[in-house]
Short mmCIF file of C-alpha atoms in Angstrom, two decimals:
data_model
loop_
_atom_site.label_atom_id
_atom_site.label_comp_id
_atom_site.label_asym_id
_atom_site.label_seq_id
_atom_site.Cartn_x
_atom_site.Cartn_y
_atom_site.Cartn_z
CA TYR A 21 -0.18 -0.02 0.00
CA PHE A 22 3.00 2.23 0.49
CA PRO A 23 3.50 3.03 -2.85
CA PHE A 24 0.05 3.96 -3.64
CA LEU A 25 0.31 6.03 -0.68
CA PHE A 26 3.34 8.15 -1.55
CA PHE A 27 1.97 8.29 -5.47
CA ALA A 28 -1.27 10.50 -4.15
CA TYR A 29 0.89 12.71 -1.90
CA VAL A 30 3.31 13.68 -4.21
CA ASN A 31 3.25 13.90 -8.11
CA ASP A 32 6.86 13.04 -8.75
CA THR A 33 7.39 9.97 -9.58
CA THR A 34 10.64 10.07 -8.61
CA MET A 35 10.34 11.42 -5.31
CA GLY A 36 7.38 8.71 -4.97
CA CYS A 37 10.17 6.06 -5.30
CA ILE A 38 13.14 7.70 -2.96
CA MET A 39 10.40 7.98 -0.20
CA ASN A 40 9.41 4.21 -0.84
CA PHE A 41 12.80 2.99 -0.75
CA ILE A 42 13.25 4.98 2.58
CA THR A 43 10.39 3.41 4.02
CA VAL A 44 11.60 -0.11 2.93
CA LEU A 45 14.86 0.77 4.38
CA CYS A 46 13.92 1.50 7.44
CA LEU A 47 11.29 -1.31 7.97
CA HIS A 48 13.48 -3.81 6.84
CA GLY A 49 16.10 -1.92 9.71
CA LEU A 50 13.87 -2.38 12.24
CA HIS A 51 13.05 -5.92 11.76
CA GLU A 52 16.93 -6.79 11.66
CA VAL A 53 16.92 -5.19 14.94
CA ALA A 54 14.09 -7.46 16.24
CA ILE A 55 15.71 -10.95 15.21
CA GLU A 56 18.90 -9.81 17.03
CA LEU A 57 16.93 -8.66 19.95
CA GLU A 58 15.13 -11.64 19.68
CA ASP A 59 18.17 -14.24 19.97
CA PRO A 60 21.54 -12.60 20.77
CA PHE A 61 23.41 -15.24 20.82
CA CYS A 62 22.41 -17.05 17.38
CA ARG A 63 23.08 -20.83 18.63
CA GLU A 64 26.33 -19.72 19.73
CA PRO A 65 26.76 -20.73 23.66
CA ASN A 66 26.82 -17.71 26.31
CA ASN A 67 30.72 -17.20 27.17
CA LEU A 68 29.93 -15.83 30.06
CA PRO A 69 31.71 -17.75 33.00
CA LEU A 70 28.03 -18.03 35.18
CA THR A 71 29.27 -20.62 37.71
CA THR A 72 32.10 -18.52 38.42
CA PHE A 73 30.11 -15.22 39.09
CA GLN A 74 27.52 -17.17 41.38
CA ALA A 75 30.60 -18.56 43.34
CA GLN A 76 32.01 -15.25 43.99
CA PHE A 77 28.48 -13.70 44.59
CA ASN A 78 28.15 -16.82 47.33
CA GLU A 79 31.19 -16.08 49.29
CA ALA A 80 30.57 -12.52 49.10
CA LEU A 81 26.90 -13.28 50.82
CA LEU A 82 28.32 -15.53 53.23
CA THR A 83 31.26 -12.75 54.09
CA THR A 84 28.77 -10.40 54.53
CA TRP A 85 26.56 -12.88 56.78
CA ALA A 86 29.72 -13.89 58.70
CA GLY A 87 30.00 -10.17 59.90
CA PHE A 88 33.17 -8.51 58.41
CA HIS A 89 34.06 -5.25 58.48
CA PRO A 90 36.49 -3.35 56.55
CA ASP A 91 37.47 -1.11 59.49
CA SER A 92 38.34 -4.11 61.77
CA PHE A 93 41.58 -4.13 59.99
CA LEU A 94 41.99 -0.81 61.70
CA ASN A 95 41.75 -2.07 64.96
CA LEU A 96 44.51 -4.80 64.94
CA PRO A 97 46.63 -5.38 67.86
CA PRO A 98 49.92 -3.94 68.47
CA GLU A 99 52.34 -6.50 66.80
CA ASP A 100 55.67 -7.17 69.13
CA SER A 101 58.72 -5.03 68.06
CA CYS A 102 62.15 -6.89 68.73
CA ASP A 103 65.00 -4.14 69.13
#
């Protein structure tokens, strides 16, 4: 329907063809973006080390739950100096 609509608004044939080409090009670009968003990795496996991330996150949760606080390093007992 687009070519007929463009020719209804534009009396020049070349301008109608150019507008039709630009419209089809934009719709094709939107279609390619939609395909990429639907399946971003295609059939390739995900290369993220998810098991490592999960292990690090679990360790951080356990450390937080155990009560680790970064300021505890400031209250260390004085070392014995052998002078």
